Tab-separated table of C-alpha atoms and ligand atoms in Angstrom:
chain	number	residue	atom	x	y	z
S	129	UNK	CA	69.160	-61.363	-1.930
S	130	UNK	CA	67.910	-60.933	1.810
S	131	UNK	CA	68.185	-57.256	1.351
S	132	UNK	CA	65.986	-56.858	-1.451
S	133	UNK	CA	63.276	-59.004	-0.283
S	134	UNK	CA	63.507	-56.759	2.817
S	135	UNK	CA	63.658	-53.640	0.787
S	136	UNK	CA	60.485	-54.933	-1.589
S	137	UNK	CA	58.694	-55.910	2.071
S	138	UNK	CA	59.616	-52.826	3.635
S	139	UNK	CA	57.910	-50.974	0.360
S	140	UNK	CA	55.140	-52.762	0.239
S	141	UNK	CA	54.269	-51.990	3.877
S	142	UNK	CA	54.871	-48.187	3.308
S	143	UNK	CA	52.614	-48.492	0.377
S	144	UNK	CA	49.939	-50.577	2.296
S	145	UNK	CA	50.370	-47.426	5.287
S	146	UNK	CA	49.663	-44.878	2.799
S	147	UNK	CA	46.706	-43.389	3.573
S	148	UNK	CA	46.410	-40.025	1.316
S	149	UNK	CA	47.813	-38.822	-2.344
S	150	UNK	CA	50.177	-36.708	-0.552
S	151	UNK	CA	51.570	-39.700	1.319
S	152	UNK	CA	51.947	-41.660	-1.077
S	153	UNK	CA	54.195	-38.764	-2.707
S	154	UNK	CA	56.159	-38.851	-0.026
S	155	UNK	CA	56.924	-43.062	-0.861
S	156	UNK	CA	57.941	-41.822	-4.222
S	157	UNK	CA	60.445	-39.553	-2.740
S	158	UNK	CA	61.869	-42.104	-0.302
S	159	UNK	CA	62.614	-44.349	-3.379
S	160	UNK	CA	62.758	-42.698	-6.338
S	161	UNK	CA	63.540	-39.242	-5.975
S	162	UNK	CA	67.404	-38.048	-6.642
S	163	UNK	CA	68.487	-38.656	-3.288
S	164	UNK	CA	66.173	-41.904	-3.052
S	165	UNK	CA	66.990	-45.405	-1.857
S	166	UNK	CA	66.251	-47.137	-5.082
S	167	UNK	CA	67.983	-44.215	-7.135
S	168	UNK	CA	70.951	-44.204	-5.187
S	169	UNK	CA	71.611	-48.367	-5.500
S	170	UNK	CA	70.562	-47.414	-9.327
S	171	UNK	CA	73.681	-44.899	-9.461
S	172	UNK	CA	76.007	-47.228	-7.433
S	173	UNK	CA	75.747	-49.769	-10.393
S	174	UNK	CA	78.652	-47.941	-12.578
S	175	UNK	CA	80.897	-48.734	-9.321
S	176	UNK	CA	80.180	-52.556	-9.853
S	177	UNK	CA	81.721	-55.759	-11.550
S	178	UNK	CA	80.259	-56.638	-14.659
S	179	UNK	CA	78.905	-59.795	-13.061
S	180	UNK	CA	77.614	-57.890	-10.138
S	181	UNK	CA	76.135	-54.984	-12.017
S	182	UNK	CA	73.906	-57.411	-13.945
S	183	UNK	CA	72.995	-58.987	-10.940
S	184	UNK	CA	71.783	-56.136	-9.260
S	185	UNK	CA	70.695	-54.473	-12.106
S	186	UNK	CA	68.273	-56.638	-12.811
S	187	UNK	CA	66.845	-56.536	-9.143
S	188	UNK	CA	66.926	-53.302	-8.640
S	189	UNK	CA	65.113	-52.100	-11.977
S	190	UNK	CA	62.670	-55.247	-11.216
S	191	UNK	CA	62.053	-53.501	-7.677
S	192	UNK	CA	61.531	-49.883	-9.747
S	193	UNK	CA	58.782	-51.248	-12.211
S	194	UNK	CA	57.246	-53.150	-9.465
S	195	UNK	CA	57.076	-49.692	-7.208
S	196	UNK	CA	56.350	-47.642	-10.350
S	197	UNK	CA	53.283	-49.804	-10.818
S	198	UNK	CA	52.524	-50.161	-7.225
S	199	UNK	CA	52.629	-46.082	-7.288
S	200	UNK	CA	50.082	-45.527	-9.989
S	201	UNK	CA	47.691	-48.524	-9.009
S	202	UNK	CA	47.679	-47.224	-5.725
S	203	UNK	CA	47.510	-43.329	-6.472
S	204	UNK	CA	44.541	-44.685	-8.593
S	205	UNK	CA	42.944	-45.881	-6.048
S	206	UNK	CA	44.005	-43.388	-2.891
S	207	UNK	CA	42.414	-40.827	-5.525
S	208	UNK	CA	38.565	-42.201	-6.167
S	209	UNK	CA	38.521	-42.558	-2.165
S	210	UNK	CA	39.418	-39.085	-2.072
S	211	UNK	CA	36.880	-37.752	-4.762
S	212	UNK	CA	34.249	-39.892	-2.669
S	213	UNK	CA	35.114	-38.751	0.151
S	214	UNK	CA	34.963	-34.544	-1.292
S	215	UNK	CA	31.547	-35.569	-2.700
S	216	UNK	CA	30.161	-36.936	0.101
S	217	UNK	CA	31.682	-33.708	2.551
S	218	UNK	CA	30.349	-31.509	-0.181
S	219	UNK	CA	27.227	-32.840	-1.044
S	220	UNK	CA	24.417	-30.397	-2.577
S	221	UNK	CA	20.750	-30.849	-2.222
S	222	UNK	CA	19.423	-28.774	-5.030
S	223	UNK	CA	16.137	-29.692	-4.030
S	224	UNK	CA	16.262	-27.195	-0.493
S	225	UNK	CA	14.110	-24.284	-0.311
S	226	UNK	CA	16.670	-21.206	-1.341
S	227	UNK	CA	16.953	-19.119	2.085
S	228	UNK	CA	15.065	-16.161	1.571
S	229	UNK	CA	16.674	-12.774	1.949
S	230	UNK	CA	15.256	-9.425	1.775
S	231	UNK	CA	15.406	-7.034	-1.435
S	232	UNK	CA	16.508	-3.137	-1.022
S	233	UNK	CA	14.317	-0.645	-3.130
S	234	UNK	CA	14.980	2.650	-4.002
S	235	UNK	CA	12.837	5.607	-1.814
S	236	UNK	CA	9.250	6.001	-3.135
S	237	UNK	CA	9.745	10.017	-3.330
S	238	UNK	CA	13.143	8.656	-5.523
S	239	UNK	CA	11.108	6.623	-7.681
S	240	UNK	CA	8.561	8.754	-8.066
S	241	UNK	CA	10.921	11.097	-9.198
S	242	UNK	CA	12.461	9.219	-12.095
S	243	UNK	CA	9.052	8.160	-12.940
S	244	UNK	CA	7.968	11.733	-13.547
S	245	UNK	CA	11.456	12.447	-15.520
S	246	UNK	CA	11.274	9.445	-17.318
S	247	UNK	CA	7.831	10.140	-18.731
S	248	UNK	CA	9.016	13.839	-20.070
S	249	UNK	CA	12.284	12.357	-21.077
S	250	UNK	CA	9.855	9.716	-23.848
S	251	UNK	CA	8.257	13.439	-24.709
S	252	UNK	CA	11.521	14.680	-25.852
S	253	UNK	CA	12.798	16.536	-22.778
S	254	UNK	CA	16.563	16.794	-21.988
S	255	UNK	CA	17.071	16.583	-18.239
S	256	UNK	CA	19.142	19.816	-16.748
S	257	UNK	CA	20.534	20.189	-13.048
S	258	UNK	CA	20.975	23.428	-10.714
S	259	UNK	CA	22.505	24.278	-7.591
S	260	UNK	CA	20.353	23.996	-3.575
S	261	UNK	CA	22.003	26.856	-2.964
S	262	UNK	CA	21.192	29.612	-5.202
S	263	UNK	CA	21.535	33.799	-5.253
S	264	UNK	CA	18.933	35.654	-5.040
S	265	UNK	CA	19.019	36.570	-8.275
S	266	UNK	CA	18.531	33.397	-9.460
S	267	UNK	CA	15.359	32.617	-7.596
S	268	UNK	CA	13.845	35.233	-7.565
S	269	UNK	CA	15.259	38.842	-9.496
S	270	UNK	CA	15.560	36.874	-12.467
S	271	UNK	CA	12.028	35.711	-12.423
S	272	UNK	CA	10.874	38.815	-12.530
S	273	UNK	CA	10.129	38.896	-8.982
S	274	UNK	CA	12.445	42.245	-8.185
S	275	UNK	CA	13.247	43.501	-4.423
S	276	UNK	CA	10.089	44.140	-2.357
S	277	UNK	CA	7.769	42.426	-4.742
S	278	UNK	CA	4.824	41.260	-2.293
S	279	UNK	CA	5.094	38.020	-4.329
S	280	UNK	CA	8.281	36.689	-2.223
S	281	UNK	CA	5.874	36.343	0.412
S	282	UNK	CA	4.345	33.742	-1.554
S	283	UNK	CA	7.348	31.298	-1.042
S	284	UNK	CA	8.739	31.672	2.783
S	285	UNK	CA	12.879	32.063	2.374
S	286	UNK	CA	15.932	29.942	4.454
S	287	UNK	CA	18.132	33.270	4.153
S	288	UNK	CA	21.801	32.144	4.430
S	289	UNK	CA	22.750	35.720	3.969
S	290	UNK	CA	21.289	38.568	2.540
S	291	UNK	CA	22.368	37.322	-1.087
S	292	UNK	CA	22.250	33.303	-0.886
S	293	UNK	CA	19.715	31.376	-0.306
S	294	UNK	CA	17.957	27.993	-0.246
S	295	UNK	CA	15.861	27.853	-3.235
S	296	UNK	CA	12.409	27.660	-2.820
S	297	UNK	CA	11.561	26.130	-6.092
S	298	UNK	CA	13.498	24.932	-8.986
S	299	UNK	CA	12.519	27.794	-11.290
S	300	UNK	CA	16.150	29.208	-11.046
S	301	UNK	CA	17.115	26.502	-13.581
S	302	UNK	CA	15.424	28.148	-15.706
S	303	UNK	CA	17.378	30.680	-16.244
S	304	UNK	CA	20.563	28.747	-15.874
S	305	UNK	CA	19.643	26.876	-18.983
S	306	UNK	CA	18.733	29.574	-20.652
S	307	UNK	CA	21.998	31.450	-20.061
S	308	UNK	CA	23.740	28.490	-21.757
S	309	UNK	CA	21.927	27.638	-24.420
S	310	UNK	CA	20.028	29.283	-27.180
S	311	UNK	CA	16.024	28.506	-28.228
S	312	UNK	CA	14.963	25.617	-29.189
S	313	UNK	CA	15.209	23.882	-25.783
S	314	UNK	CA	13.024	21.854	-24.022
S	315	UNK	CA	14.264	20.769	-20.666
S	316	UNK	CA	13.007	18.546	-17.211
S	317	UNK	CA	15.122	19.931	-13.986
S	318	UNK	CA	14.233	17.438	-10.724
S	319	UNK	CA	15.117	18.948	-7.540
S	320	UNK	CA	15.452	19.331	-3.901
S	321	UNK	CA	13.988	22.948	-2.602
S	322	UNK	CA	13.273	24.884	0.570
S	323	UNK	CA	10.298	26.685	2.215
S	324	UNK	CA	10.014	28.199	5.945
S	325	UNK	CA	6.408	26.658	5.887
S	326	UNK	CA	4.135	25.255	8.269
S	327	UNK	CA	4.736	21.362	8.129
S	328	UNK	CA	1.207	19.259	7.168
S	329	UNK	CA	-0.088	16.342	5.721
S	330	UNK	CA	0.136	18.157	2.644
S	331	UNK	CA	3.019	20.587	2.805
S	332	UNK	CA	6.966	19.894	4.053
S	333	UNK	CA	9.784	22.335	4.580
S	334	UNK	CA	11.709	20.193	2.460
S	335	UNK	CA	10.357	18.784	-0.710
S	336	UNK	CA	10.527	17.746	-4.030
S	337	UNK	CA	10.162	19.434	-7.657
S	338	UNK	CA	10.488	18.979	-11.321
S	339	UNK	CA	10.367	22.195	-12.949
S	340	UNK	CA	9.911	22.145	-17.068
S	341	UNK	CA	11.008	24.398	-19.907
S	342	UNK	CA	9.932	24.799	-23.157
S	343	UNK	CA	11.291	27.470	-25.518
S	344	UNK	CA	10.743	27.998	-29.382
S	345	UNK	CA	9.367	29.993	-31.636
S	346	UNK	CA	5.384	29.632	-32.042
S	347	UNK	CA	4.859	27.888	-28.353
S	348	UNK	CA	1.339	28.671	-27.448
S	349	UNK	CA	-0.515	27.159	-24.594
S	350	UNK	CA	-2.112	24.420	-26.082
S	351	UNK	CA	1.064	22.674	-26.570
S	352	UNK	CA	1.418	23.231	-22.346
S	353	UNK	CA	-2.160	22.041	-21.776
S	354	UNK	CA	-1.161	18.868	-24.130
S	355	UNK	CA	2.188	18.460	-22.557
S	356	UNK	CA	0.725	18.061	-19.252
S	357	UNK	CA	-2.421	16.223	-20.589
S	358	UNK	CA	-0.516	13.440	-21.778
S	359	UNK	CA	2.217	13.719	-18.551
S	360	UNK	CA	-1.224	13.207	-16.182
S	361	UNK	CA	-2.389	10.323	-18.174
S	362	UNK	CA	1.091	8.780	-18.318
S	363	UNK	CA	1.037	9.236	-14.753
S	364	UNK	CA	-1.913	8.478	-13.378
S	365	UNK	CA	-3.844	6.137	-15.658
S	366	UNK	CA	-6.192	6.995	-18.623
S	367	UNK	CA	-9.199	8.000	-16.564
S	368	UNK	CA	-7.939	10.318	-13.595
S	369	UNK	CA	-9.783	13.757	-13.857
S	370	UNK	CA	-7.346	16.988	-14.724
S	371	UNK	CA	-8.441	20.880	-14.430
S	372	UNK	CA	-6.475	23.731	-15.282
S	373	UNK	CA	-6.756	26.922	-12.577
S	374	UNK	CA	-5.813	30.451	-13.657
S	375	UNK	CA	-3.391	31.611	-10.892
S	376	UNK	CA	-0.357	33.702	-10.728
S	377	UNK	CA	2.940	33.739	-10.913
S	378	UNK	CA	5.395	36.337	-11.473
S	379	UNK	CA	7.543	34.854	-13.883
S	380	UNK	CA	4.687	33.550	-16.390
S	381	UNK	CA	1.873	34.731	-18.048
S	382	UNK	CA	-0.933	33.721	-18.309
S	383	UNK	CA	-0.476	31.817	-15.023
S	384	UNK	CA	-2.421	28.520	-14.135
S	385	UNK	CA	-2.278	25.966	-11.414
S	386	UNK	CA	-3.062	22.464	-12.263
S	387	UNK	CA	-4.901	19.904	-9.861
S	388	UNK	CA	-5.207	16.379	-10.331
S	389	UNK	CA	-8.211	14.460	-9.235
S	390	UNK	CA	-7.648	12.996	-5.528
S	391	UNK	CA	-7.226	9.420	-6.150
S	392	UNK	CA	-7.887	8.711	-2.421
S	393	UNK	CA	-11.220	9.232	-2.731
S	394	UNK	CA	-11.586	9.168	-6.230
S	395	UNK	CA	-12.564	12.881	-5.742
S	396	UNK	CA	-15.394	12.632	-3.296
S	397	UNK	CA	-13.100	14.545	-0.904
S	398	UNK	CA	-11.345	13.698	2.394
S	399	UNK	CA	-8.901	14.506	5.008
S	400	UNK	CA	-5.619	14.876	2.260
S	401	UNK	CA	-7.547	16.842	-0.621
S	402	UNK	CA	-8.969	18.998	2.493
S	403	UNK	CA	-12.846	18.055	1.245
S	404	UNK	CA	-12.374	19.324	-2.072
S	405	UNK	CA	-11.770	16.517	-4.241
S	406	UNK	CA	-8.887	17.861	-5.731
S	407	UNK	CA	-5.235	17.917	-5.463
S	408	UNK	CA	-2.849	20.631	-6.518
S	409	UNK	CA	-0.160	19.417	-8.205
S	410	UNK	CA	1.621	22.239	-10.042
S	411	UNK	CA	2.163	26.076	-10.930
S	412	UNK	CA	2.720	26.683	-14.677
S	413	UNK	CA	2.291	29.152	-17.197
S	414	UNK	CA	3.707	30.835	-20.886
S	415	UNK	CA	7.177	32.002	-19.873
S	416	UNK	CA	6.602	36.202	-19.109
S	417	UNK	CA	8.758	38.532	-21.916
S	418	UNK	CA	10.715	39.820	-18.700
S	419	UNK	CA	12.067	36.389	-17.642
S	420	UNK	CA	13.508	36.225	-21.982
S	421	UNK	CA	14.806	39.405	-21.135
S	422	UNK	CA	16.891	38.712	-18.208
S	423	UNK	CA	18.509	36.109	-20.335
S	424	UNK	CA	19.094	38.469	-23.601
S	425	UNK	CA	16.169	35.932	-25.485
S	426	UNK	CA	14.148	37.994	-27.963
S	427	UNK	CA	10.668	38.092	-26.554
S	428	UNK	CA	9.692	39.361	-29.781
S	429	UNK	CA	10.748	36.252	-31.860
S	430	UNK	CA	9.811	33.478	-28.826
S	431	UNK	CA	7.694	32.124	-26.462
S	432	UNK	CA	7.533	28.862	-24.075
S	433	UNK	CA	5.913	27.691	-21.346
S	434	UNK	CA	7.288	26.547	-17.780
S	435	UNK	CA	5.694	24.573	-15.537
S	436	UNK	CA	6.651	23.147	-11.607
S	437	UNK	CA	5.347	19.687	-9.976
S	438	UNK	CA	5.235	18.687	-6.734
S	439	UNK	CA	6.553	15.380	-6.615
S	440	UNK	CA	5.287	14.255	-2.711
S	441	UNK	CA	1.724	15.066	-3.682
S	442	UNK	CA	2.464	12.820	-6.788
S	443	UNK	CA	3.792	10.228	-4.575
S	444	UNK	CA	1.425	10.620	-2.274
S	445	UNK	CA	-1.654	9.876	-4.982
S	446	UNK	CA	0.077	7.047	-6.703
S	447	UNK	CA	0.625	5.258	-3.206
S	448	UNK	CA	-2.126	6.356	-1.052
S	449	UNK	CA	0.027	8.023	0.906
S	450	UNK	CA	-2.527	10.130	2.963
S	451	UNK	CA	0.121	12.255	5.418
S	452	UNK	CA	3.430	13.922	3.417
S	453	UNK	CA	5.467	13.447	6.351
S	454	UNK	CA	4.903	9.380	6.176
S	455	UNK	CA	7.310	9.680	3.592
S	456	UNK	CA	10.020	11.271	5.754
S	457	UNK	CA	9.522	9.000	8.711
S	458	UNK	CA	11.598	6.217	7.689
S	459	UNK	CA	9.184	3.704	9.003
S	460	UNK	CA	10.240	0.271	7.155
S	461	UNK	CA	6.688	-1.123	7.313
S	462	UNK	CA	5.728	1.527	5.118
S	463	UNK	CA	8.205	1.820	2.913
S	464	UNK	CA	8.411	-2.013	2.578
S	465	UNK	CA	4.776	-1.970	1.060
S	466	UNK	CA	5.088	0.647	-1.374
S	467	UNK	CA	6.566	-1.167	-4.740
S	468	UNK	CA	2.786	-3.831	-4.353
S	469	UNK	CA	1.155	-0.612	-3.976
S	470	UNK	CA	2.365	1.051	-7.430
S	471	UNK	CA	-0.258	1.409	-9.352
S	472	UNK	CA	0.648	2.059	-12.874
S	473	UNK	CA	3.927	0.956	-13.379
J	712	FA5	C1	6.143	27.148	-7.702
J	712	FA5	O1	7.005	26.699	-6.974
J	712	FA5	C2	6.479	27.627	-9.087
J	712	FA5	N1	7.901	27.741	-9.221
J	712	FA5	C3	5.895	26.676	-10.098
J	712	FA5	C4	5.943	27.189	-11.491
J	712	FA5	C5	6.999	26.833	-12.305
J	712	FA5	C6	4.944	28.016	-11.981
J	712	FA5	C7	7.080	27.310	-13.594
J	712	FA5	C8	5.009	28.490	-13.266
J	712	FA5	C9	6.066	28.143	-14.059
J	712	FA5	P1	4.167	26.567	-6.101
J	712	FA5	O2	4.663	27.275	-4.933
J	712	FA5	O3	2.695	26.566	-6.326
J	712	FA5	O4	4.852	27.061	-7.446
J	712	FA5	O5	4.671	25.041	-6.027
J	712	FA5	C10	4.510	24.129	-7.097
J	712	FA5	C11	4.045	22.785	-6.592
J	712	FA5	O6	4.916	22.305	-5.569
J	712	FA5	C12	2.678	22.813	-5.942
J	712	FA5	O7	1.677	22.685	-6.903
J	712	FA5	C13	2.725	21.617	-5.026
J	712	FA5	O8	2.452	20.406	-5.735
J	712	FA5	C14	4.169	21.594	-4.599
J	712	FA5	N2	4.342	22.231	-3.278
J	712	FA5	C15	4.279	23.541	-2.981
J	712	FA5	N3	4.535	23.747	-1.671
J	712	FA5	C16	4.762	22.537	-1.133
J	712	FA5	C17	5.092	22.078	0.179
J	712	FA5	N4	5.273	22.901	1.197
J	712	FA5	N5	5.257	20.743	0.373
J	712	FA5	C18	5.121	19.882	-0.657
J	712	FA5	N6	4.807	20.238	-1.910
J	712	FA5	C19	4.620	21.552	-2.153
């Protein structure tokens, strides 16, 4: 009898020691597990008198319930100490201030960019893609600007060799297109191109294009002059003044060149539209017969018009940018402010 009040005393300490969940696993174990101290007297029983097993029996399976019980009140117990305990560790003030942290954006001349292809995209425009590096065929043979025609001067080259080249505008995807597919087509191709110019506030050595095509039968240039109409206003706000220049280029005819209305000065003229009020924003023009017939189109049966924009001087008027070359600086103050200073979108 002496050994199972010791055994009850000794588990009641170990229960009273206990201190964690996993401790008081460990109890368990020591008792009741399959090598146990409890379970082992429990298996001895068979071994026993009749008399004796009784005897024991009956202590042993009263020592059992009263651990079993002891177990689960104190695992109860052990367990809301624990989940007090993880609350209070863990505690959350929703209340705090959130710590701020600073939001990427993309590049204004990159936003600008899918502005401008995004508005011609709503007008029914598929977008198309060409190659940096381009023959010369492409940029200029093909565009009816042949060998020795004085109007490669108008676009300084980056040679490579004496066939490739950087291309100087994105024109050449014109005729990529159109060697794919057949009229109708009316495409957007944005673009990366190359000039050996004098850098300016106005004018980079690398810059930005989106060159349009527009081929069917019946195009005339009103539908160009609407096209681009509607593209300024998109752009720029209801109100912004538009004219239409006639110019030259080889590969259309007629030829015009489009400015825009300097939003700096809201055309009285300063330092970025050189005085004039205006701003030059793109070459276009009714696609010339020879162009059609470098890509076996019957000039007879179609006509479109073309047209390329200069996306920095874009950028440039929508964030009063006043210097090009701001944009290519990398200077996080100002490319932190332009997204407040968006005007339309
Ligand atoms: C051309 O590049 C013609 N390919 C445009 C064209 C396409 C005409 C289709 C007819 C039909 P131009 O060299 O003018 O044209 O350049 C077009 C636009 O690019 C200019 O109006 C201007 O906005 C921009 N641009 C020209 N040179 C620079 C430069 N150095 N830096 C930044 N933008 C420039």
């Amino acid at each position: 009898m002496s050994d199972w009040a010791r055994l009850q005393e000794e588990v009641t300490s170990d229960l009273q020691q206990a201190r964690t969940t996993s401790e008081l696993e460990a109890i368990r174990v020591k008792y009741l597990g399959r090598k146990g101290r409890l379970t082992e007297v429990l298996r001895s029983l068979a071994k026993l008198s009749e008399g004796q097993r009784r005897l024991v029996g009956q202590e042993a399976n009263a020592l059992r319930d009263f651990l079993e019980s002891a177990l689960t009140a104190r695992r109860q117990a052990l367990r809301q100490k624990e989940l007090e305990q993880t609350l209070k560790e863990e505690r959350l003030d929703v209340t705090l201030p959130p710590i701020p942290f600073p939001l990427g954006h993309r590049h204004p001349i990159t936003q600008t960019l899918s502005e401008v292809v995004e508005i011609f995209t709503h007008m029914g425009f598929a977008i198309a893609d060409g190659p940096e590096l381009e023959t010369d065929y492409y940029n200029f043979t093909a565009l009816n600007i042949p060998p020795d025609h004085p109007a490669r001067d108008m676009q300084d080259t980056f040679y490579l060799t004496e066939e490739w080249l950087l291309r100087t505008h994105t024109s050449p995807v014109q005729i990529h297109v159109m060697e794919r597919q057949s009229p109708p087509l009316r495409i957007v191709a944005p673009g990366r191109v190359f000039r050996h110019e004098a850098i300016d506030a106005s004018h980079s050595a690398v810059f930005h294009q989106v060159e349009g095509l527009a081929v069917d039968e019946g195009i005339s240039f009103s539908d160009l002059k609407g096209t681009l109409s509607l593209f300024v206003r998109h752009c720029f706000g209801p109100s912004v003044g538009l004219r239409f220049r006639p110019s030259y280029f080889p590969f259309t005819e007629p030829s015009a060149e489009v400015d825009v209305q300097c939003l700096l000065c809201q055309g009285t003229g300063c330092r970025t539209c050189g005085g004039s009020g205006w701003i030059e924003m793109l070459g276009a023009g009714m696609v010339h017969p020879k162009v059609f017939e470098a890509v076996h189109y019957d000039p007879e049966r179609y006509t479109g018009f073309a047209f390329g924009l200069g996306v920095e001087r874009i950028a440039m008027l929508k964030f009063g940018v006043e210097d090009m070359r701001l944009f290519y600086e990398n200077d996080v103050r100002l490319l932190e402010q332009i997204p407040r200073r968006w005007a339309w979108g």
